[in-house]
Amino acid sequence: IQTGNSLISGGEAELRPYFGEAWEAKHPFNWAERFPQVMREGGFDVVIGNPPYIRIQTLDRNSVNYYNKAFKSPTKNYDIYLLFIERGFSLLNSKGNLGFILPHKFFQGEMGENIRPHLYENKAINRIVDFTTNQVFESATTYTCLLFLSKERNKYFLYKRFDLGDNFKDLQDVEFDEKDTATLKGSKWNFSDDLVQKILSKIYGH
């Protein structure tokens, strides 16, 4: 078991400009040093997790400045779970898969303006389970989804939507709709029915 801040990596030369003498207190996590064999072989087969849901307004300015420089996904008032999507995907090998449970606000919200095209351009979306307004955590009010990414480029992805009141407790036999990855090219992700998807694809030039 390895522990550290998986979003911050580097040594004194890279981190002191952001964090000063307190750079080591950030517990930087250097993946090539902690998992040398895995990284030499191209990355992980699987990355799975429930990343923290933290808005940058609650973080110290030094950390925000570092994240804004080190990642592609930051935009405006983002949540750091977007950074975990970017970092987790980058750690996969050429056949690797990622599975996260996280808020789905980035599907259409301003905070997702950079991560959406990043995932689209890499054809990374493998499947999505959208819980819409259903609450999956008893102790917190969050609007979540299951996001599955793969390094193998996907022409199609699977999508399942649970409307309010639907039974989502047993996910063993979920029936998915197959969606064309081309529909994710737009500025916002819209998981509409097939007819709407075809119209949107035509609008987007596919």
C-alpha positions as YAML, in Angstrom:
chain: A
units: angstrom
residues:
- id: 1
  name: ILE
  ca: [0.00, 0.00, 0.00]
- id: 2
  name: GLN
  ca: [1.38, 3.38, -1.03]
- id: 3
  name: THR
  ca: [0.18, 6.69, 0.39]
- id: 4
  name: GLY
  ca: [0.62, 10.27, -0.75]
- id: 5
  name: ASN
  ca: [-1.00, 13.06, -2.74]
- id: 6
  name: SER
  ca: [-1.57, 11.41, -6.09]
- id: 7
  name: LEU
  ca: [-2.22, 14.77, -7.77]
- id: 8
  name: ILE
  ca: [1.13, 16.30, -6.83]
- id: 9
  name: SER
  ca: [4.41, 14.88, -8.14]
- id: 10
  name: GLY
  ca: [7.97, 16.07, -8.51]
- id: 11
  name: GLY
  ca: [10.95, 16.95, -6.39]
- id: 12
  name: GLU
  ca: [12.15, 20.07, -4.66]
- id: 13
  name: ALA
  ca: [13.07, 21.88, -7.87]
- id: 14
  name: GLU
  ca: [9.57, 21.44, -9.33]
- id: 15
  name: LEU
  ca: [7.54, 21.97, -6.18]
- id: 16
  name: ARG
  ca: [9.37, 24.63, -4.18]
- id: 17
  name: PRO
  ca: [8.24, 27.44, -6.58]
- id: 18
  name: TYR
  ca: [4.64, 26.61, -5.67]
- id: 19
  name: PHE
  ca: [4.83, 25.52, -2.05]
- id: 20
  name: GLY
  ca: [8.07, 27.03, -0.74]
- id: 21
  name: GLU
  ca: [9.70, 25.27, 2.18]
- id: 22
  name: ALA
  ca: [6.49, 23.38, 2.83]
- id: 23
  name: TRP
  ca: [6.71, 21.42, -0.42]
- id: 24
  name: GLU
  ca: [7.44, 18.10, 1.35]
- id: 25
  name: ALA
  ca: [4.38, 18.59, 3.58]
- id: 26
  name: LYS
  ca: [2.26, 18.14, 0.45]
- id: 27
  name: HIS
  ca: [3.38, 14.49, 0.38]
- id: 28
  name: PRO
  ca: [4.11, 14.40, -3.36]
- id: 29
  name: PHE
  ca: [3.55, 11.04, -5.02]
- id: 30
  name: ASN
  ca: [5.97, 10.18, -7.79]
- id: 31
  name: TRP
  ca: [4.43, 7.29, -9.68]
- id: 32
  name: ALA
  ca: [7.59, 6.18, -11.49]
- id: 33
  name: GLU
  ca: [9.38, 5.86, -8.15]
- id: 34
  name: ARG
  ca: [6.54, 4.21, -6.21]
- id: 35
  name: PHE
  ca: [5.53, 1.77, -8.98]
- id: 36
  name: PRO
  ca: [8.64, 1.52, -11.18]
- id: 37
  name: GLN
  ca: [7.84, -1.82, -12.82]
- id: 38
  name: VAL
  ca: [4.23, -0.89, -13.54]
- id: 39
  name: MET
  ca: [5.21, 2.42, -15.11]
- id: 40
  name: ARG
  ca: [8.03, 0.84, -17.13]
- id: 41
  name: GLU
  ca: [5.46, -1.55, -18.58]
- id: 42
  name: GLY
  ca: [3.20, 1.31, -19.65]
- id: 43
  name: GLY
  ca: [0.89, 1.79, -16.68]
- id: 44
  name: PHE
  ca: [-1.87, 0.07, -14.76]
- id: 45
  name: ASP
  ca: [-4.41, -2.47, -15.98]
- id: 46
  name: VAL
  ca: [-7.09, -1.01, -13.71]
- id: 47
  name: VAL
  ca: [-7.65, 2.25, -11.81]
- id: 48
  name: ILE
  ca: [-10.69, 2.33, -9.54]
- id: 49
  name: GLY
  ca: [-11.86, 4.78, -6.94]
- id: 50
  name: ASN
  ca: [-14.18, 7.34, -5.40]
- id: 51
  name: PRO
  ca: [-12.21, 10.59, -5.77]
- id: 52
  name: PRO
  ca: [-12.85, 13.46, -3.35]
- id: 53
  name: TYR
  ca: [-15.47, 16.03, -4.33]
- id: 54
  name: ILE
  ca: [-13.75, 19.30, -3.38]
- id: 55
  name: ARG
  ca: [-14.24, 22.70, -5.00]
- id: 56
  name: ILE
  ca: [-11.07, 24.71, -5.48]
- id: 57
  name: GLN
  ca: [-12.51, 27.60, -3.43]
- id: 58
  name: THR
  ca: [-11.81, 25.50, -0.33]
- id: 59
  name: LEU
  ca: [-8.14, 24.87, -1.23]
- id: 60
  name: ASP
  ca: [-5.08, 26.97, -0.56]
- id: 61
  name: ARG
  ca: [-3.95, 29.22, -3.40]
- id: 62
  name: ASN
  ca: [-0.60, 27.45, -3.81]
- id: 63
  name: SER
  ca: [-2.29, 24.12, -4.54]
- id: 64
  name: VAL
  ca: [-4.69, 25.71, -7.02]
- id: 65
  name: ASN
  ca: [-1.80, 27.41, -8.85]
- id: 66
  name: TYR
  ca: [0.00, 24.07, -9.07]
- id: 67
  name: TYR
  ca: [-3.07, 22.20, -10.35]
- id: 68
  name: ASN
  ca: [-3.79, 24.88, -12.94]
- id: 69
  name: LYS
  ca: [-0.27, 24.49, -14.30]
- id: 70
  name: ALA
  ca: [0.12, 20.71, -14.04]
- id: 71
  name: PHE
  ca: [-3.24, 19.60, -15.50]
- id: 72
  name: LYS
  ca: [-5.24, 20.20, -18.68]
- id: 73
  name: SER
  ca: [-8.70, 19.92, -17.14]
- id: 74
  name: PRO
  ca: [-8.90, 22.98, -14.80]
- id: 75
  name: THR
  ca: [-11.30, 25.68, -15.92]
- id: 76
  name: LYS
  ca: [-13.02, 28.37, -13.86]
- id: 77
  name: ASN
  ca: [-14.47, 27.10, -10.57]
- id: 78
  name: TYR
  ca: [-13.79, 23.40, -10.98]
- id: 79
  name: ASP
  ca: [-13.91, 20.47, -8.60]
- id: 80
  name: ILE
  ca: [-10.74, 18.42, -8.11]
- id: 81
  name: TYR
  ca: [-12.46, 15.16, -9.02]
- id: 82
  name: LEU
  ca: [-11.81, 16.30, -12.62]
- id: 83
  name: LEU
  ca: [-8.09, 16.17, -11.90]
- id: 84
  name: PHE
  ca: [-8.45, 12.61, -10.70]
- id: 85
  name: ILE
  ca: [-10.17, 11.67, -13.97]
- id: 86
  name: GLU
  ca: [-7.28, 13.13, -15.94]
- id: 87
  name: ARG
  ca: [-4.58, 11.62, -13.72]
- id: 88
  name: GLY
  ca: [-6.26, 8.22, -13.51]
- id: 89
  name: PHE
  ca: [-6.67, 7.97, -17.28]
- id: 90
  name: SER
  ca: [-3.04, 8.95, -17.83]
- id: 91
  name: LEU
  ca: [-1.90, 6.08, -15.58]
- id: 92
  name: LEU
  ca: [-3.57, 3.34, -17.65]
- id: 93
  name: ASN
  ca: [-1.64, 1.12, -20.00]
- id: 94
  name: SER
  ca: [-2.73, 0.70, -23.63]
- id: 95
  name: LYS
  ca: [-5.45, -1.81, -22.65]
- id: 96
  name: GLY
  ca: [-6.23, -0.40, -19.21]
- id: 97
  name: ASN
  ca: [-9.62, 0.49, -17.71]
- id: 98
  name: LEU
  ca: [-10.75, 3.07, -15.17]
- id: 99
  name: GLY
  ca: [-13.89, 3.06, -13.01]
- id: 100
  name: PHE
  ca: [-14.92, 5.99, -10.78]
- id: 101
  name: ILE
  ca: [-18.04, 7.03, -8.93]
- id: 102
  name: LEU
  ca: [-18.29, 10.82, -9.02]
- id: 103
  name: PRO
  ca: [-20.66, 13.76, -9.63]
- id: 104
  name: HIS
  ca: [-22.07, 14.03, -13.15]
- id: 105
  name: LYS
  ca: [-22.17, 17.83, -13.21]
- id: 106
  name: PHE
  ca: [-19.19, 17.85, -15.59]
- id: 107
  name: PHE
  ca: [-21.41, 16.33, -18.33]
- id: 108
  name: GLN
  ca: [-22.79, 19.79, -19.10]
- id: 109
  name: GLY
  ca: [-21.44, 22.25, -16.53]
- id: 110
  name: GLU
  ca: [-18.81, 24.91, -17.17]
- id: 111
  name: MET
  ca: [-16.30, 23.06, -15.04]
- id: 112
  name: GLY
  ca: [-16.24, 20.26, -17.63]
- id: 113
  name: GLU
  ca: [-15.30, 22.46, -20.60]
- id: 114
  name: ASN
  ca: [-11.77, 21.02, -20.74]
- id: 115
  name: ILE
  ca: [-12.22, 17.45, -19.53]
- id: 116
  name: ARG
  ca: [-15.08, 16.67, -21.95]
- id: 117
  name: PRO
  ca: [-13.04, 17.29, -25.14]
- id: 118
  name: HIS
  ca: [-10.04, 15.53, -23.58]
- id: 119
  name: LEU
  ca: [-12.10, 12.37, -23.07]
- id: 120
  name: TYR
  ca: [-13.79, 12.71, -26.45]
- id: 121
  name: GLU
  ca: [-10.54, 13.16, -28.39]
- id: 122
  name: ASN
  ca: [-9.13, 10.04, -26.74]
- id: 123
  name: LYS
  ca: [-12.38, 8.12, -27.38]
- id: 124
  name: ALA
  ca: [-12.05, 7.17, -23.73]
- id: 125
  name: ILE
  ca: [-15.69, 6.67, -22.67]
- id: 126
  name: ASN
  ca: [-16.49, 2.97, -22.32]
- id: 127
  name: ARG
  ca: [-19.73, 3.14, -20.33]
- id: 128
  name: ILE
  ca: [-21.69, 5.46, -18.05]
- id: 129
  name: VAL
  ca: [-24.29, 4.66, -15.39]
- id: 130
  name: ASP
  ca: [-26.17, 7.89, -14.72]
- id: 131
  name: PHE
  ca: [-28.02, 8.00, -11.39]
- id: 132
  name: THR
  ca: [-29.52, 11.44, -12.28]
- id: 133
  name: THR
  ca: [-31.10, 12.77, -9.03]
- id: 134
  name: ASN
  ca: [-31.13, 9.43, -7.19]
- id: 135
  name: GLN
  ca: [-29.06, 9.49, -4.01]
- id: 136
  name: VAL
  ca: [-26.56, 6.65, -3.68]
- id: 137
  name: PHE
  ca: [-24.86, 7.83, -0.47]
- id: 138
  name: GLU
  ca: [-26.89, 7.89, 2.74]
- id: 139
  name: SER
  ca: [-24.76, 10.54, 4.45]
- id: 140
  name: ALA
  ca: [-24.41, 13.07, 1.61]
- id: 141
  name: THR
  ca: [-26.55, 14.72, -1.07]
- id: 142
  name: THR
  ca: [-24.69, 14.25, -4.34]
- id: 143
  name: TYR
  ca: [-25.76, 13.66, -7.93]
- id: 144
  name: THR
  ca: [-23.50, 10.93, -9.17]
- id: 145
  name: CYS
  ca: [-22.62, 8.57, -11.98]
- id: 146
  name: LEU
  ca: [-20.39, 5.61, -12.59]
- id: 147
  name: LEU
  ca: [-17.78, 6.58, -15.18]
- id: 148
  name: PHE
  ca: [-15.84, 3.86, -16.99]
- id: 149
  name: LEU
  ca: [-12.95, 4.77, -19.28]
- id: 150
  name: SER
  ca: [-10.65, 2.64, -21.39]
- id: 151
  name: LYS
  ca: [-7.40, 3.36, -23.17]
- id: 152
  name: GLU
  ca: [-8.56, 1.32, -26.16]
- id: 153
  name: ARG
  ca: [-10.37, 3.85, -28.33]
- id: 154
  name: ASN
  ca: [-14.14, 3.34, -28.30]
- id: 155
  name: LYS
  ca: [-16.30, 3.97, -31.37]
- id: 156
  name: TYR
  ca: [-19.36, 3.26, -29.22]
- id: 157
  name: PHE
  ca: [-20.06, 3.41, -25.50]
- id: 158
  name: LEU
  ca: [-22.77, 2.03, -23.23]
- id: 159
  name: TYR
  ca: [-25.15, 4.27, -21.31]
- id: 160
  name: LYS
  ca: [-27.73, 3.58, -18.60]
- id: 161
  name: ARG
  ca: [-29.96, 6.25, -17.04]
- id: 162
  name: PHE
  ca: [-31.81, 5.76, -13.75]
- id: 163
  name: ASP
  ca: [-34.63, 8.25, -13.35]
- id: 164
  name: LEU
  ca: [-35.82, 9.34, -9.91]
- id: 165
  name: GLY
  ca: [-37.39, 6.42, -8.10]
- id: 166
  name: ASP
  ca: [-35.92, 3.70, -10.32]
- id: 167
  name: ASN
  ca: [-34.38, 0.69, -8.61]
- id: 168
  name: PHE
  ca: [-30.62, 1.06, -9.05]
- id: 169
  name: LYS
  ca: [-29.49, -1.15, -6.17]
- id: 170
  name: ASP
  ca: [-28.71, -4.21, -8.26]
- id: 171
  name: LEU
  ca: [-26.47, -3.42, -11.20]
- id: 172
  name: GLN
  ca: [-25.75, -7.02, -12.18]
- id: 173
  name: ASP
  ca: [-28.24, -7.20, -15.05]
- id: 174
  name: VAL
  ca: [-28.36, -3.62, -16.27]
- id: 175
  name: GLU
  ca: [-29.53, -3.19, -19.86]
- id: 176
  name: PHE
  ca: [-27.47, -0.50, -21.55]
- id: 177
  name: ASP
  ca: [-28.17, 1.66, -24.58]
- id: 178
  name: GLU
  ca: [-25.37, 1.78, -27.13]
- id: 179
  name: LYS
  ca: [-24.33, 5.30, -28.08]
- id: 180
  name: ASP
  ca: [-22.05, 6.57, -30.83]
- id: 181
  name: THR
  ca: [-18.97, 8.24, -29.37]
- id: 182
  name: ALA
  ca: [-19.31, 10.92, -32.06]
- id: 183
  name: THR
  ca: [-22.26, 12.36, -30.12]
- id: 184
  name: LEU
  ca: [-19.82, 13.47, -27.40]
- id: 185
  name: LYS
  ca: [-18.14, 15.97, -29.69]
- id: 186
  name: GLY
  ca: [-20.47, 18.81, -28.75]
- id: 187
  name: SER
  ca: [-19.72, 21.46, -26.18]
- id: 188
  name: LYS
  ca: [-22.00, 19.63, -23.73]
- id: 189
  name: TRP
  ca: [-22.85, 15.95, -23.39]
- id: 190
  name: ASN
  ca: [-26.47, 15.14, -24.14]
- id: 191
  name: PHE
  ca: [-27.54, 11.52, -23.68]
- id: 192
  name: SER
  ca: [-30.82, 11.80, -25.55]
- id: 193
  name: ASP
  ca: [-32.78, 9.18, -27.46]
- id: 194
  name: ASP
  ca: [-31.50, 7.85, -30.79]
- id: 195
  name: LEU
  ca: [-33.40, 10.33, -32.95]
- id: 196
  name: VAL
  ca: [-32.05, 13.32, -31.04]
- id: 197
  name: GLN
  ca: [-28.58, 11.75, -31.11]
- id: 198
  name: LYS
  ca: [-28.71, 11.44, -34.90]
- id: 199
  name: ILE
  ca: [-29.78, 15.07, -35.27]
- id: 200
  name: LEU
  ca: [-27.00, 16.22, -32.96]
- id: 201
  name: SER
  ca: [-24.46, 14.10, -34.86]
- id: 202
  name: LYS
  ca: [-25.55, 15.76, -38.12]
- id: 203
  name: ILE
  ca: [-25.23, 19.20, -36.52]
- id: 204
  name: TYR
  ca: [-21.74, 18.35, -35.29]
- id: 205
  name: GLY
  ca: [-20.73, 17.24, -38.79]
- id: 206
  name: HIS
  ca: [-20.75, 13.44, -38.47]
...
